[in-house]
Short mmCIF file of C-alpha atoms and ligand atoms in Angstrom, two decimals:
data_model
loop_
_atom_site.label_atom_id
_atom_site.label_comp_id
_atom_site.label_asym_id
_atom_site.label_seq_id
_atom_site.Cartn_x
_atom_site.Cartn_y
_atom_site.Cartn_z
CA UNK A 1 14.61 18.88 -19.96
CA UNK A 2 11.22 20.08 -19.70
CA UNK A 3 9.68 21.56 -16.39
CA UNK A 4 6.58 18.80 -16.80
CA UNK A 5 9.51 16.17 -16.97
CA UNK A 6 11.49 17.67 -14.29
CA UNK A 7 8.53 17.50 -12.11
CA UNK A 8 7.76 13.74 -12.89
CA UNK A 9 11.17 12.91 -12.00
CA UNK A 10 10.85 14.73 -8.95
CA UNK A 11 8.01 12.38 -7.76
CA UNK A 12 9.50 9.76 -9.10
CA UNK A 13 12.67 10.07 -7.29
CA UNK A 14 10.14 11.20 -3.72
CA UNK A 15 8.37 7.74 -4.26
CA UNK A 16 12.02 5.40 -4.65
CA UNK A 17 13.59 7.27 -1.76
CA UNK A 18 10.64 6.92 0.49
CA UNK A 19 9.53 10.77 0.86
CA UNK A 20 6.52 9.29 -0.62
CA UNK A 21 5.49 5.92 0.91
CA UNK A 22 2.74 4.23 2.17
CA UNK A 23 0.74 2.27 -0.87
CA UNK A 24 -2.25 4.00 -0.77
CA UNK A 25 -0.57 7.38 -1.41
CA UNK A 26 2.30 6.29 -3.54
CA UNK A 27 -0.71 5.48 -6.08
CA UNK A 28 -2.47 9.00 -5.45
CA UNK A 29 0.83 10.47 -6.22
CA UNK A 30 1.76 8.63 -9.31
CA UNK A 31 -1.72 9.40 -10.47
CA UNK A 32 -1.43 12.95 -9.86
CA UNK A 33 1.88 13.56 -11.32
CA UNK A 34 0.87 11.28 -14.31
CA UNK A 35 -2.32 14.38 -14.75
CA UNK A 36 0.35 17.30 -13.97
CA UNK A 37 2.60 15.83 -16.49
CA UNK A 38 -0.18 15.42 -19.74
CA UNK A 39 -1.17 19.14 -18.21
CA UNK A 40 1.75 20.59 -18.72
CA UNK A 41 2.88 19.44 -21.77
CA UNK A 42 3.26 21.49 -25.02
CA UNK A 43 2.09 19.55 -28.44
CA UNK A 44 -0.82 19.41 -30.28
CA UNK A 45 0.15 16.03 -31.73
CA UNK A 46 -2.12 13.12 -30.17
CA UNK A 47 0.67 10.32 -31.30
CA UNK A 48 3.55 12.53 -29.40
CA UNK A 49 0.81 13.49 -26.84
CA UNK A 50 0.75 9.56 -26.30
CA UNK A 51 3.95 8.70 -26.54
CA UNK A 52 4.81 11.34 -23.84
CA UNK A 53 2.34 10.33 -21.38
CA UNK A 54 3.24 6.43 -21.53
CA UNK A 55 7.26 7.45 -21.27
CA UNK A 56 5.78 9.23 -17.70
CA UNK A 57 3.89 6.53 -16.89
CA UNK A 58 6.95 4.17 -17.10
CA UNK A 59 9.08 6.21 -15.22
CA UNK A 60 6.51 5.84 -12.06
CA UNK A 61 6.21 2.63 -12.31
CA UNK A 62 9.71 1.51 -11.97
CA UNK A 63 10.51 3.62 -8.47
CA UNK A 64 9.29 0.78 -6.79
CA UNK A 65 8.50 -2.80 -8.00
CA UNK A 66 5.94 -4.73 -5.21
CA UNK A 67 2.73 -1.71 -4.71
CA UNK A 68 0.67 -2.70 -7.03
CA UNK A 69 -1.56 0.35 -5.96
CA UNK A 70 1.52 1.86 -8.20
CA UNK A 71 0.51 -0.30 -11.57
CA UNK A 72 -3.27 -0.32 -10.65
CA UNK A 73 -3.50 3.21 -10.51
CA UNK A 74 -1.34 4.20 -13.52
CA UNK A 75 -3.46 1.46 -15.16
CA UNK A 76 -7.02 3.37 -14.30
CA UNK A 77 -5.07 6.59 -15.66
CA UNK A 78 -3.70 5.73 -19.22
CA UNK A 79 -7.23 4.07 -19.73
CA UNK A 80 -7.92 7.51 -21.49
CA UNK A 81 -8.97 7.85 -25.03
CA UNK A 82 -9.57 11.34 -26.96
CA UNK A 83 -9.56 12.38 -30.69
CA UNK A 84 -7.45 14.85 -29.97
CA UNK A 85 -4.91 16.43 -27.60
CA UNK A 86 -7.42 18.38 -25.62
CA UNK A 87 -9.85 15.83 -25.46
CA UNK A 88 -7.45 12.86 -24.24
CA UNK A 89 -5.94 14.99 -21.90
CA UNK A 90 -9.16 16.03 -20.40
CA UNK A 91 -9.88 12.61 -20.69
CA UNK A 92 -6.75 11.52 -18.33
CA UNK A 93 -6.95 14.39 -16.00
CA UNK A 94 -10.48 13.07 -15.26
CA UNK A 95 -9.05 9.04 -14.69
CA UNK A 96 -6.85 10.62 -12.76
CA UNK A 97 -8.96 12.55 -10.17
CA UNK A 98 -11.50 9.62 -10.00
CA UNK A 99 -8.96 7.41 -8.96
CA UNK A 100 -7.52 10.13 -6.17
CA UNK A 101 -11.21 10.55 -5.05
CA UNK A 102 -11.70 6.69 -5.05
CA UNK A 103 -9.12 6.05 -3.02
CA UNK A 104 -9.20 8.66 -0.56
CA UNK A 105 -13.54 8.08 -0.05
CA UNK A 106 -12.01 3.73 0.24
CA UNK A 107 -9.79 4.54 3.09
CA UNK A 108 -12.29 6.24 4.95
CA UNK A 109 -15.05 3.34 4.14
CA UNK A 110 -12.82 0.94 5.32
CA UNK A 111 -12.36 2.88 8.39
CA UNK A 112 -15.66 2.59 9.07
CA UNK A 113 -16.35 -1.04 7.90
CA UNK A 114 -13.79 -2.16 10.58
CA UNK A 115 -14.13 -0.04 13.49
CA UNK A 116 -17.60 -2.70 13.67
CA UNK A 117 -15.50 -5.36 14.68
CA UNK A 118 -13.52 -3.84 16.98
CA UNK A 119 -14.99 -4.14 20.43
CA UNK A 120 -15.01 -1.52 23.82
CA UNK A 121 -11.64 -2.03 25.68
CA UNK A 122 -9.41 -4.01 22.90
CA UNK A 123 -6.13 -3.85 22.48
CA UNK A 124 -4.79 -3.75 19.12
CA UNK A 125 -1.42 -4.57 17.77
CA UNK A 126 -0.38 -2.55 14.50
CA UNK A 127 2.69 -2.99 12.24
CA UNK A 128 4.43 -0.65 10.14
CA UNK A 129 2.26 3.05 9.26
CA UNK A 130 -0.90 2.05 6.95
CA UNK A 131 -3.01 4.99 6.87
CA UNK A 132 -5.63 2.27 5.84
CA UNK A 133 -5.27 -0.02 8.92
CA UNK A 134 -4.68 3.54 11.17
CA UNK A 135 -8.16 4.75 9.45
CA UNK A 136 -9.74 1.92 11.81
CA UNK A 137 -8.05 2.90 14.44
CA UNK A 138 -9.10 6.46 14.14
CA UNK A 139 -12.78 6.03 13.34
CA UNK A 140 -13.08 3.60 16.31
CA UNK A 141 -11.47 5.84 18.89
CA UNK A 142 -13.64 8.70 17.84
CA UNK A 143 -16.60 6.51 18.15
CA UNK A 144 -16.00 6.16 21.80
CA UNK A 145 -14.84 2.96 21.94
CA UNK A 146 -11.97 2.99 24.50
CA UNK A 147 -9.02 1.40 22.93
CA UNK A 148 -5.19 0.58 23.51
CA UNK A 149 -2.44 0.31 20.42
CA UNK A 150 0.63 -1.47 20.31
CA UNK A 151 2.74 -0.75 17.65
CA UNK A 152 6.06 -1.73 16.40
CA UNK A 153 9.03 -0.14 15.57
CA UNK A 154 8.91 -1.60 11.85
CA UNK A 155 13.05 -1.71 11.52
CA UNK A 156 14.78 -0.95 9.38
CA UNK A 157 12.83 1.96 8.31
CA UNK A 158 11.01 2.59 11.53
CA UNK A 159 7.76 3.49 10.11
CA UNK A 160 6.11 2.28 13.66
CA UNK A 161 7.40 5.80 14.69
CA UNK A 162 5.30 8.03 12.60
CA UNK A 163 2.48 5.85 13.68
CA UNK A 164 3.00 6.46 17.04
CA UNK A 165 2.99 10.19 16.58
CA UNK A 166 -0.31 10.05 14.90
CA UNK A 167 -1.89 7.71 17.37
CA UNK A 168 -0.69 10.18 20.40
CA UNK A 169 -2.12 13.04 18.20
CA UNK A 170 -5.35 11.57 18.18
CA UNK A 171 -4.92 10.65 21.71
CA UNK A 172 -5.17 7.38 21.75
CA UNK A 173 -3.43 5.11 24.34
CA UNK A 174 -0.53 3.61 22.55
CA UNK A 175 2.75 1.35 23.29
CA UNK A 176 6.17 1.14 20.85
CA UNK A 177 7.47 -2.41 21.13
CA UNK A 178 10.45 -3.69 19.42
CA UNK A 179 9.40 -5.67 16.44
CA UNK A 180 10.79 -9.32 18.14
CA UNK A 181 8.82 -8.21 21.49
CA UNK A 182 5.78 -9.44 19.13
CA UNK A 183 5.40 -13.14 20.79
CA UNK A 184 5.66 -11.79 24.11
CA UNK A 185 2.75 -9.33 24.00
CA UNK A 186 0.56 -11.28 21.52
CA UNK A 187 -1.49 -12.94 24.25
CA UNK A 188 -3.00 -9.48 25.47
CA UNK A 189 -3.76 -8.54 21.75
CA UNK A 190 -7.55 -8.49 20.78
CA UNK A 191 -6.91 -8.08 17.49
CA UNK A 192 -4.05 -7.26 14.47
CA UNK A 193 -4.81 -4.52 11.83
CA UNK A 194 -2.21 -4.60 9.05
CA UNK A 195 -2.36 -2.86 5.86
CA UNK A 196 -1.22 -4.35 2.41
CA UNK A 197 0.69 -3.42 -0.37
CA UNK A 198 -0.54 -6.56 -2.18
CA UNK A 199 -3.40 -8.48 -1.96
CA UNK A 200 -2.77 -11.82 -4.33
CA UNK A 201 -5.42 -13.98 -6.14
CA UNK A 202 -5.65 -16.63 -3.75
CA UNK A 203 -5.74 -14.24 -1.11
CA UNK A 204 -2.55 -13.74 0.56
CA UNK A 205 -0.93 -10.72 1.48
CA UNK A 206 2.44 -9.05 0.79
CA UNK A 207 2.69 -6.25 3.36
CA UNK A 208 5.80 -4.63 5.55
CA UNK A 209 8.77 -7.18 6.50
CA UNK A 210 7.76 -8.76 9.86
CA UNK A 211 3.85 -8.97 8.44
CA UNK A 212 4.15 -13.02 7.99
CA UNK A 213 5.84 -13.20 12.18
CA UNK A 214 3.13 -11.50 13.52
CA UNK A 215 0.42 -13.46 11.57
CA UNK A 216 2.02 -16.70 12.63
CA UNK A 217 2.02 -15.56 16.25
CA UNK A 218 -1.43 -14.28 15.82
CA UNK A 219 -2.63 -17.52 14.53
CA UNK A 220 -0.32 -19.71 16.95
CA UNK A 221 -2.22 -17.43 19.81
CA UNK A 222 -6.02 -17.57 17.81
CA UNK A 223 -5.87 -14.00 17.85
CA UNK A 224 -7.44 -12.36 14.67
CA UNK A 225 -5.87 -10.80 12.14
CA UNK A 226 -7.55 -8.30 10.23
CA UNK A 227 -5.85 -6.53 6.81
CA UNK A 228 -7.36 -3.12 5.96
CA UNK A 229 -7.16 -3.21 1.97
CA UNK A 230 -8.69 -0.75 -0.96
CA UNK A 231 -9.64 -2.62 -3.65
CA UNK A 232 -6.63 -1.44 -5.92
CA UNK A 233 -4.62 -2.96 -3.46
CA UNK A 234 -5.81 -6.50 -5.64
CA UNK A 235 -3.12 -7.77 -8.17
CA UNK A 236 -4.76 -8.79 -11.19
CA UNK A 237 -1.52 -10.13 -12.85
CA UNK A 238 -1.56 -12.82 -10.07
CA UNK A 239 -4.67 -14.58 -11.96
CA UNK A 240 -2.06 -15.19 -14.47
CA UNK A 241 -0.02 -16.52 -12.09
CA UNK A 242 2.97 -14.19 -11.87
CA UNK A 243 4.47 -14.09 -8.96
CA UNK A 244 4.90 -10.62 -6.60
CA UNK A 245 8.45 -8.72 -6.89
CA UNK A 246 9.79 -8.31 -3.54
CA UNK A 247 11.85 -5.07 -3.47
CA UNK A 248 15.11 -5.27 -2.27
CA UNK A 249 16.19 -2.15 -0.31
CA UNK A 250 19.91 -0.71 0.14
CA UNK A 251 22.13 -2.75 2.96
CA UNK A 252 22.59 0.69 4.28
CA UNK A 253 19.24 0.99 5.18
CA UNK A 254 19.32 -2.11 8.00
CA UNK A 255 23.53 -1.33 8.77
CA UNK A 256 24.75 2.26 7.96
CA UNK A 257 29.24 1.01 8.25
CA UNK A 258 28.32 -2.02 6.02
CA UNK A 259 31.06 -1.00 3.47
CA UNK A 260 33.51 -1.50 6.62
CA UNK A 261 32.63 -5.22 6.76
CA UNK A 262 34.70 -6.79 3.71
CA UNK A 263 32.96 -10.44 4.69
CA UNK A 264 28.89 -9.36 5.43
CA UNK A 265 25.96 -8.43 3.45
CA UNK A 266 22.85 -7.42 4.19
CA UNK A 267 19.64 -8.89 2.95
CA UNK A 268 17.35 -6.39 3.40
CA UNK A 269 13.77 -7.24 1.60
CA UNK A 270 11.27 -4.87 2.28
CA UNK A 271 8.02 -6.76 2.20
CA UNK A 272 7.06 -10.37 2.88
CA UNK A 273 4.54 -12.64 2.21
CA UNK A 274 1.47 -13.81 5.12
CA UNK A 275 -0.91 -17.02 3.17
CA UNK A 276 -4.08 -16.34 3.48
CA UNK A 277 -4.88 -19.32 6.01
CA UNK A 278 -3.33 -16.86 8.68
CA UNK A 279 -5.80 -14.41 7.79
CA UNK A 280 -9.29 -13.71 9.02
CA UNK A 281 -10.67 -11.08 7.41
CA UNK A 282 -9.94 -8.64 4.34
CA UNK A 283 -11.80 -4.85 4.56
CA UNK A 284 -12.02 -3.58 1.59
CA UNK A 285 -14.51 -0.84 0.82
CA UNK A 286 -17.02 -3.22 -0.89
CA UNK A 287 -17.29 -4.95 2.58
CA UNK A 288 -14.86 -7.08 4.96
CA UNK A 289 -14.36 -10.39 2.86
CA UNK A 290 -12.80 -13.43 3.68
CA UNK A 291 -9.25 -13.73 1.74
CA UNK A 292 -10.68 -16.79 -0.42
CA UNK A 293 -12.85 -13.79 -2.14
CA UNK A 294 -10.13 -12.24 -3.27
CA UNK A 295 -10.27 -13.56 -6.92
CA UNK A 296 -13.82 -11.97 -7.46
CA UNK A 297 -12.88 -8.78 -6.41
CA UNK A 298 -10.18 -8.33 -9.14
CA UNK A 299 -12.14 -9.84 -11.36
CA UNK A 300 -15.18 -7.83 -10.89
CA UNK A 301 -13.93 -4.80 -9.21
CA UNK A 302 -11.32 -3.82 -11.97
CA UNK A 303 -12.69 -5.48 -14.62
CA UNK A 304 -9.92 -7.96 -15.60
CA UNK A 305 -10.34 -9.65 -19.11
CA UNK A 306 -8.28 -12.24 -19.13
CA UNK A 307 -8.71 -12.18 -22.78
CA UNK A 308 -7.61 -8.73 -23.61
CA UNK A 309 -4.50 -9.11 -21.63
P1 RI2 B 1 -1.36 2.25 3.27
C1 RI2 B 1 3.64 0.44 3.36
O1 RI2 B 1 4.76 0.21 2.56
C2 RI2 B 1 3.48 -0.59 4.44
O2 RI2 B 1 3.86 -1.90 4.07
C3 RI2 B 1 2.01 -0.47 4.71
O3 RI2 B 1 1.48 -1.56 5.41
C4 RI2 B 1 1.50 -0.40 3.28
O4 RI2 B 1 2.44 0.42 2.60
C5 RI2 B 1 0.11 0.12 3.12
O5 RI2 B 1 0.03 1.48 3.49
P2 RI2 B 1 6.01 1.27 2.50
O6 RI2 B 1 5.65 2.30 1.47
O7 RI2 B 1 -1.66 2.20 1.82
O8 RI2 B 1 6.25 1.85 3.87
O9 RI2 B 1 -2.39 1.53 4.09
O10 RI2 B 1 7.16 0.41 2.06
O11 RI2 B 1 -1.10 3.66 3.77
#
């Protein structure tokens, strides 16, 4: 096997095991290994060049089936053209570091966008470890707004703790809760910030397991609920109506000794689904948008032709 391949595979494998995780960077990744990959390789043939590079780019997208930052980004990649090897590859390389610098200039937007509606001496409950919902977090703190977190665990793959170490590294006042504490807390919550893997065409969201809980307590409570999403977090296959995968994750990941249980399985999904009439507002880095908007920003933000599909 070839070193570029070897590499590939190496991400590939990062991203399904979870070494790489967290939407936002699982598309920077794929993107970056997809430009490593059409660097590295060793033809002067455009038709092998191509065939090469869309072999890679189906490799990333089956480590994991629900980001669609995953398939948007490899998308805004392979959109490359060239007469030649040189020219196509410079041609991807280029996709590939707009979309990198896109995202990473989005998450920091965002930050800003939201930290406005967060208000001196909230509380905020967080779920899971979105660097895009934690951006909001950050930017707000540093603007001097005094603010408490409370964040779950996020079982089974306790995300919740790397948030807290971030949050105490920024010093910001922060409390771990188990993720069924939710309903008891949710009355001294100010706000939710979540972060999405999926934002659908009608405007729900498909985010960490235990999202769609917290939104219902949230909205049982009438405390808002606020999703922190790039705009390449927007499915455009859901204006054709297809439906979001849900990835199913190993039953070892929820119950280590399950092979010593002959009669139980595990279900273990790893995202769910939150409708949209739980949610209040969308930030995206084109401005915070009610959910209902969500149809116009795939169509005009990534330029979905429903006729060239
Ligand atoms: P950012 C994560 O999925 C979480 O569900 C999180 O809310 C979402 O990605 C977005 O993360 P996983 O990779 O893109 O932990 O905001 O399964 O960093």
């Amino acid at each position: 096997m070839t070193d570029s391949m070897d590499n590939l595979l190496g991400v590939a494998r990062d991203i399904k095991s979870m070494e790489i995780r967290g939407a936002a960077l699982i598309g920077r990744s794929a993107a970056q290994a997809l430009r490593d990959f059409a660097l590295e390789l060793n033809t002067n043939d455009l038709n092998e060049f191509n065939s090469e590079v869309s072999k890679a780019a189906d490799i990333l997208l089956n480590t994991r089936p629900t980001a669609v930052s995953l398939s948007n980004s490899i998308r805004m990649v392979m959109r490359y053209s060239g007469e030649d090897v040189e020219t196509a590859s410079q041609s991807l390389v280029s996709n590939a570091d707009n979309f990198v610098e896109r995202s990473l200039k989005a998450v920091e937007t965002i930050g800003k966008i939201g930290s406005h509606r967060i208000r001196d001496g909230d509380t905020i409950l967080t779920h899971c470890n979105s660097s895009v919902a934690l951006s909001i977090i950050k930017t707000t703190h540093q603007s001097g707004k005094n603010i408490k977190v409370i964040s779950t665990e996020s079982r089974p793959r306790y995300q919740g703790h790397l948030t807290i170490g971030m949050l105490n590294d920024w010093g910001i006042n922060t409390e771990l809760i188990v993720d069924s504490a939710v309903r008891t807390i949710i009355n001294e919550v100010d706000e939710v910030i979540v972060g999405a893997d999926v934002i659908t065409a009608n405007g729900s969201l498909v985010n960490k397991i235990g999202t769609a809980q917290i939104a219902l307590c949230a909205h049982e409570a009438r405390t808002s609920f606020m999703v922190a999403a790039e705009t390449y977090k927007f499915s455009p296959e859901t204006i054709m109506g297809e439906l979001v995968p849900i990835e199913m994750r190993q039953e070892e990941e929820v119950y280590p000794q399950i092979s010593d249980l002959k009669n139980v399985t595990v279900r273990n999904p790893a995202f769910d689904v939150t409708p949209h009439r739980y949610i209040d507002i969308i930030c995206t880095e084109v401005g915070a948008i009610p959910p209902e908007m969500s149809y116009m920003i795939i169509k005009e933000m990534q330029g979905w032709d429903l006729q060239n599909r």
